[in-house]
Tab-separated table of C-alpha atoms in Angstrom:
chain	number	residue	atom	x	y	z
A	1262	MET	CA	21.068	-12.281	-10.226
A	1263	ILE	CA	17.844	-14.014	-9.169
A	1264	ARG	CA	19.749	-16.242	-6.743
A	1265	ARG	CA	21.394	-13.228	-5.111
A	1266	ILE	CA	18.033	-11.431	-4.825
A	1267	LEU	CA	16.453	-14.504	-3.238
A	1268	ALA	CA	19.403	-14.862	-0.849
A	1269	VAL	CA	18.917	-11.285	0.346
A	1270	ALA	CA	15.160	-11.896	0.547
A	1271	MET	CA	15.663	-14.963	2.752
A	1272	ILE	CA	17.914	-13.016	5.127
A	1273	GLU	CA	15.421	-10.165	5.284
A	1274	ALA	CA	12.528	-12.590	5.824
A	1275	THR	CA	14.376	-14.108	8.777
A	1276	ILE	CA	14.868	-10.626	10.253
A	1277	THR	CA	11.186	-9.835	9.681
A	1278	ARG	CA	10.089	-12.978	11.527
A	1279	ARG	CA	12.579	-12.388	14.323
A	1280	ASN	CA	11.338	-8.818	14.809
A	1281	ARG	CA	7.722	-10.079	14.894
A	1282	TRP	CA	6.736	-7.847	11.948
A	1283	LEU	CA	4.944	-10.702	10.203
A	1284	LEU	CA	2.982	-11.662	13.305
A	1285	MET	CA	2.156	-8.069	14.209
A	1286	ALA	CA	0.992	-7.126	10.696
A	1287	THR	CA	-1.180	-10.239	10.440
A	1288	VAL	CA	-2.791	-9.739	13.852
A	1289	ILE	CA	-3.493	-6.068	13.109
A	1290	MET	CA	-5.103	-6.898	9.761
A	1291	VAL	CA	-7.259	-9.664	11.233
A	1292	LEU	CA	-8.453	-7.608	14.196
A	1293	PHE	CA	-9.326	-4.483	12.212
A	1294	ALA	CA	-10.886	-6.350	9.281
A	1295	VAL	CA	-13.067	-8.535	11.517
A	1296	ALA	CA	-14.109	-5.546	13.638
A	1297	LEU	CA	-15.127	-3.557	10.550
A	1298	THR	CA	-16.977	-6.529	9.125
A	1299	LEU	CA	-19.044	-6.993	12.271
A	1300	ALA	CA	-19.654	-3.257	12.676
A	1301	GLY	CA	-20.652	-2.854	9.037
A	1302	SER	CA	-23.323	-5.523	8.965
A	1303	ALA	CA	-26.147	-3.049	9.728
A	1304	PRO	CA	-26.400	-1.336	6.282
A	1305	THR	CA	-26.905	-4.574	4.333
A	1306	GLY	CA	-30.669	-4.427	4.450
A	1307	THR	CA	-30.815	-0.717	3.661
A	1308	LEU	CA	-28.511	-0.999	0.640
A	1309	GLY	CA	-29.963	-4.254	-0.623
A	1310	VAL	CA	-26.588	-5.998	-0.879
A	1311	ASN	CA	-25.144	-8.987	0.925
A	1312	MET	CA	-22.883	-8.665	3.931
A	1313	LEU	CA	-19.704	-9.604	2.059
A	1314	THR	CA	-20.171	-6.669	-0.336
A	1315	VAL	CA	-20.573	-4.220	2.551
A	1316	SER	CA	-17.611	-5.854	4.285
A	1317	VAL	CA	-15.432	-5.370	1.195
A	1318	ALA	CA	-16.443	-1.699	1.076
A	1319	SER	CA	-15.487	-1.268	4.743
A	1320	MET	CA	-12.207	-3.119	4.274
A	1321	THR	CA	-11.404	-0.955	1.245
A	1322	THR	CA	-11.464	2.094	3.508
A	1323	LEU	CA	-9.410	0.209	6.108
A	1324	SER	CA	-6.766	-0.764	3.563
A	1325	VAL	CA	-6.337	2.825	2.343
A	1326	TYR	CA	-5.095	3.735	5.824
A	1327	LEU	CA	-3.525	0.523	7.081
A	1328	ALA	CA	-1.673	-0.910	4.059
A	1329	PRO	CA	0.508	2.215	3.548
A	1330	LEU	CA	1.162	2.470	7.291
A	1331	LEU	CA	2.276	-1.150	7.657
A	1332	ALA	CA	4.412	-0.901	4.516
A	1333	LEU	CA	6.194	2.246	5.720
A	1334	MET	CA	6.756	0.720	9.164
A	1335	MET	CA	8.476	-2.235	7.512
A	1336	ALA	CA	10.538	-0.160	5.082
A	1337	PHE	CA	11.732	2.977	6.890
A	1338	ASP	CA	14.555	1.202	8.769
A	1339	SER	CA	15.715	-0.991	5.896
A	1340	ILE	CA	18.539	1.207	4.603
A	1341	ALA	CA	19.119	4.004	7.138
A	1342	GLY	CA	18.933	1.617	10.079
A	1343	GLU	CA	21.354	-0.866	8.549
A	1344	ALA	CA	23.757	1.948	7.693
A	1345	GLU	CA	23.668	3.134	11.320
A	1346	ARG	CA	24.264	-0.364	12.687
A	1347	GLY	CA	27.099	-1.066	10.240
A	1348	GLY	CA	25.317	-3.939	8.539
A	1349	LEU	CA	24.971	-2.151	5.216
A	1350	GLY	CA	28.716	-1.770	4.753
A	1351	LEU	CA	29.189	-5.480	5.451
A	1352	LEU	CA	26.421	-6.419	3.031
A	1353	LEU	CA	27.902	-4.241	0.294
A	1354	SER	CA	31.253	-5.967	0.706
A	1355	TYR	CA	29.722	-9.121	-0.776
A	1356	PRO	CA	29.348	-9.604	-4.549
A	1357	VAL	CA	25.812	-8.229	-4.657
A	1358	SER	CA	24.670	-4.968	-6.234
A	1359	ARG	CA	22.597	-2.324	-4.502
A	1360	ALA	CA	19.718	-2.970	-6.887
A	1361	GLU	CA	19.767	-6.657	-5.894
A	1362	ILE	CA	19.797	-5.733	-2.200
A	1363	LEU	CA	16.838	-3.424	-2.719
A	1364	LEU	CA	14.869	-6.007	-4.681
A	1365	GLY	CA	15.642	-8.702	-2.107
A	1366	LYS	CA	14.304	-6.536	0.691
A	1367	PHE	CA	11.275	-5.681	-1.436
A	1368	VAL	CA	10.463	-9.343	-2.117
A	1369	ALA	CA	10.715	-10.262	1.582
A	1370	HIS	CA	8.669	-7.332	2.865
A	1371	LEU	CA	6.030	-7.610	0.148
A	1372	SER	CA	5.644	-11.327	0.898
A	1373	ALA	CA	5.081	-10.552	4.586
A	1374	LEU	CA	2.602	-7.812	3.732
A	1375	ALA	CA	0.778	-10.051	1.239
A	1376	PHE	CA	0.485	-12.811	3.846
A	1377	ALA	CA	-1.035	-10.371	6.340
A	1378	MET	CA	-3.494	-9.058	3.727
A	1379	ILE	CA	-4.579	-12.520	2.588
A	1380	VAL	CA	-5.108	-13.811	6.126
A	1381	GLY	CA	-6.751	-10.649	7.459
A	1382	PHE	CA	-9.139	-9.996	4.601
A	1383	GLY	CA	-9.688	-13.704	4.038
A	1384	VAL	CA	-10.807	-14.304	7.627
A	1385	ALA	CA	-13.062	-11.240	7.626
A	1386	GLY	CA	-14.493	-12.106	4.222
A	1387	GLY	CA	-15.189	-15.667	5.286
A	1388	LEU	CA	-16.968	-14.423	8.409
A	1389	ALA	CA	-19.088	-12.025	6.357
A	1390	ALA	CA	-19.961	-14.738	3.844
A	1391	VAL	CA	-21.065	-17.141	6.579
A	1392	GLN	CA	-23.168	-14.556	8.408
A	1393	GLY	CA	-24.693	-12.563	5.575
A	1394	GLY	CA	-24.532	-14.507	2.336
A	1395	VAL	CA	-22.255	-14.313	-0.678
A	1396	ASP	CA	-22.454	-14.195	-4.463
A	1397	ALA	CA	-19.943	-14.367	-7.318
A	1398	ALA	CA	-19.606	-10.592	-7.629
A	1399	SER	CA	-18.784	-10.118	-3.944
A	1400	LEU	CA	-16.188	-12.918	-4.066
A	1401	VAL	CA	-14.541	-11.265	-7.059
A	1402	ALA	CA	-14.587	-7.944	-5.182
A	1403	LEU	CA	-12.867	-9.596	-2.196
A	1404	VAL	CA	-10.114	-11.102	-4.360
A	1405	ARG	CA	-9.665	-7.746	-6.114
A	1406	LEU	CA	-9.414	-6.006	-2.749
A	1407	ILE	CA	-6.641	-8.349	-1.603
A	1408	LEU	CA	-4.634	-7.995	-4.827
A	1409	THR	CA	-4.965	-4.222	-5.025
A	1410	SER	CA	-4.096	-3.880	-1.327
A	1411	ILE	CA	-0.869	-5.759	-2.020
A	1412	LEU	CA	-0.149	-3.353	-4.892
A	1413	LEU	CA	-0.837	-0.382	-2.632
A	1414	GLY	CA	1.507	-1.811	-0.033
A	1415	ALA	CA	4.162	-2.355	-2.711
A	1416	ALA	CA	4.026	1.330	-3.673
A	1417	PHE	CA	4.538	2.480	-0.095
A	1418	LEU	CA	7.244	-0.092	0.572
A	1419	ALA	CA	9.233	1.381	-2.307
A	1420	LEU	CA	8.514	4.929	-1.118
A	1421	GLY	CA	9.718	3.887	2.332
A	1422	TYR	CA	13.001	2.618	0.875
A	1423	MET	CA	13.428	5.924	-0.938
A	1424	LEU	CA	12.982	7.880	2.298
A	1425	SER	CA	15.262	5.478	4.151
A	1426	ALA	CA	18.006	6.107	1.594
A	1427	LEU	CA	17.446	9.875	1.751
A	1428	ALA	CA	17.389	10.182	5.547
A	1429	GLY	CA	20.578	10.457	7.504
A	1430	SER	CA	19.333	8.197	10.286
A	1431	ALA	CA	16.611	5.731	11.175
A	1432	THR	CA	14.962	8.396	13.324
A	1433	GLY	CA	14.902	10.795	10.397
A	1434	ALA	CA	13.508	8.075	8.136
A	1435	ALA	CA	10.721	7.395	10.654
A	1436	GLY	CA	9.783	11.069	10.716
A	1437	LEU	CA	9.810	11.344	6.930
A	1438	SER	CA	7.690	8.186	6.645
A	1439	ALA	CA	5.112	9.552	9.076
A	1440	GLY	CA	4.980	12.781	7.085
A	1441	LEU	CA	4.628	10.888	3.797
A	1442	TRP	CA	1.737	8.854	5.190
A	1443	MET	CA	-0.002	12.000	6.400
A	1444	VAL	CA	0.391	13.702	3.018
A	1445	PHE	CA	-0.731	10.831	0.803
A	1446	VAL	CA	-3.466	9.373	3.009
A	1447	VAL	CA	-4.902	12.376	4.872
A	1448	LEU	CA	-3.759	15.817	3.730
A	1449	TYR	CA	-3.969	15.150	-0.013
A	1450	ASP	CA	-7.686	14.396	0.150
A	1451	LEU	CA	-8.298	17.320	2.485
A	1452	GLY	CA	-6.570	19.614	0.017
A	1453	LEU	CA	-8.683	18.300	-2.851
A	1454	LEU	CA	-11.830	18.699	-0.764
A	1455	GLY	CA	-10.934	22.304	-0.027
A	1456	ALA	CA	-10.302	22.942	-3.716
A	1457	VAL	CA	-13.676	21.413	-4.631
A	1458	VAL	CA	-15.473	23.605	-2.086
A	1459	PHE	CA	-13.668	26.701	-3.350
A	1460	ASP	CA	-14.338	25.774	-6.987
A	1461	ALA	CA	-18.100	25.391	-6.325
A	1462	GLY	CA	-18.796	22.956	-9.158
A	1463	GLY	CA	-16.538	24.643	-11.717
A	1464	TRP	CA	-13.848	23.386	-14.054
A	1465	PHE	CA	-11.679	21.846	-11.345
A	1466	THR	CA	-14.527	19.811	-9.905
A	1467	GLN	CA	-15.872	18.668	-13.250
A	1468	THR	CA	-12.599	17.957	-15.061
A	1469	LEU	CA	-9.424	17.916	-12.987
A	1470	PHE	CA	-10.638	16.533	-9.674
A	1471	PRO	CA	-11.065	12.859	-10.751
A	1472	TRP	CA	-7.615	12.869	-12.405
A	1473	ALA	CA	-6.052	14.409	-9.306
A	1474	LEU	CA	-7.597	11.611	-7.239
A	1475	ALA	CA	-6.160	8.961	-9.556
A	1476	ALA	CA	-2.671	10.494	-9.281
A	1477	ASN	CA	-2.520	9.501	-5.600
A	1478	PRO	CA	-1.842	5.748	-5.130
A	1479	ALA	CA	-4.187	5.560	-2.123
A	1480	ASP	CA	-7.045	7.169	-4.049
A	1481	ALA	CA	-6.243	5.173	-7.197
A	1482	PHE	CA	-6.615	2.012	-5.110
A	1483	ARG	CA	-9.992	3.179	-3.843
A	1484	LEU	CA	-11.203	4.243	-7.305
A	1485	TRP	CA	-10.152	0.928	-8.868
A	1486	ASN	CA	-12.148	-1.082	-6.339
A	1487	VAL	CA	-15.150	1.243	-6.593
A	1488	ALA	CA	-15.217	1.389	-10.395
A	1489	ALA	CA	-15.034	-2.387	-10.719
A	1490	SER	CA	-17.953	-3.184	-8.411
A	1491	ASP	CA	-21.423	-1.617	-8.372
A	1492	GLY	CA	-22.053	-2.945	-4.862
A	1493	VAL	CA	-18.876	-1.430	-3.456
A	1494	ALA	CA	-19.599	1.842	-5.274
A	1495	MET	CA	-23.045	1.988	-3.698
A	1496	ALA	CA	-21.651	1.293	-0.239
A	1497	THR	CA	-18.802	3.821	-0.434
A	1498	GLY	CA	-20.470	6.681	-2.298
A	1499	LEU	CA	-17.512	7.179	-4.659
A	1500	SER	CA	-19.291	6.130	-7.849
A	1501	GLY	CA	-19.376	9.695	-9.220
A	1502	ALA	CA	-15.606	10.196	-9.231
A	1503	ALA	CA	-15.001	6.651	-10.485
A	1504	SER	CA	-17.425	6.991	-13.400
A	1505	ALA	CA	-15.841	10.281	-14.501
A	1506	LEU	CA	-12.593	8.513	-15.429
A	1507	PRO	CA	-11.799	5.921	-18.118
A	1508	ASP	CA	-11.591	2.414	-16.665
A	1509	TRP	CA	-7.842	2.146	-17.266
A	1510	VAL	CA	-6.746	5.253	-15.327
A	1511	ALA	CA	-6.879	4.014	-11.717
A	1512	PRO	CA	-5.345	0.567	-12.463
A	1513	THR	CA	-2.549	2.168	-14.487
A	1514	SER	CA	-1.750	4.612	-11.694
A	1515	LEU	CA	-1.661	1.915	-9.030
A	1516	LEU	CA	0.477	-0.386	-11.206
A	1517	LEU	CA	2.953	2.369	-12.076
A	1518	TRP	CA	3.526	3.671	-8.556
A	1519	PRO	CA	5.546	0.657	-7.246
A	1520	VAL	CA	7.756	0.704	-10.361
A	1521	LEU	CA	8.422	4.445	-10.248
A	1522	ALA	CA	8.990	4.425	-6.486
A	1523	LEU	CA	11.452	1.526	-6.768
A	1524	LEU	CA	13.382	3.384	-9.463
A	1525	LEU	CA	13.577	6.442	-7.208
A	1526	ALA	CA	14.625	4.290	-4.253
A	1527	ARG	CA	17.387	2.710	-6.330
A	1528	TYR	CA	18.597	6.118	-7.515
A	1529	PHE	CA	18.955	7.481	-3.975
A	1530	PHE	CA	20.354	4.190	-2.655
A	1531	GLU	CA	23.111	4.280	-5.295
A	1532	ARG	CA	24.110	7.743	-4.084
A	1533	LEU	CA	24.213	6.723	-0.423
A	1534	GLU	CA	27.616	6.407	1.229
A	1535	PRO	CA	27.525	3.578	3.805
């Protein structure tokens, strides 16, 4: 089973390199992370923290938007596109199960995404450390940011496979992926903000709001990084919501999302007729 998964992963990795996804994702991460690091150097004196801490806070916000987007761009065409081109039927004719195909694609795409995250955040973090100082806590925060960004990308990769299996075409999968990104990354938080304003400090704001944040993988990622670092919490202003939850809630949510999304993707993939 592992050999078949790795064989599919190697094929998918070759396709990813040929389509320039690896290069494009890495360049995007480096450019945005470095730009945010340089632009965010001003608050270091005001906040009393080193530049790497402020850079990690800025890159946390960047990753909330960019990691899901890159993951969905890699995943939306994986099943629907292959079915349209006829490659899926050929692949299924070999002695490999649909679960193994899905896991092989997941391993290849997650490896590409992880490489882009490590290089992008690593370069920006190194630049911040050289220019504005570094300490042990900020280094730990940087490593945590990279690992949790990979987890966030894993969740949206799996969600992208699910949409790709559900859609009737690659075009439909692209539209569904764009809608999913808008809901999870933009509209969800806007809806919660509207509910908080309407609630005016009542039960929803005091009790349910932090749990609703943690239920979204993008917000769980942000809460995990904020709750684990006082410097990042100070720089992002999310310490209130993070402190209202037990420490295990955000990590558990972010760890569960890739597993649940992969199970859903497998379920819909099994029902797909190539």
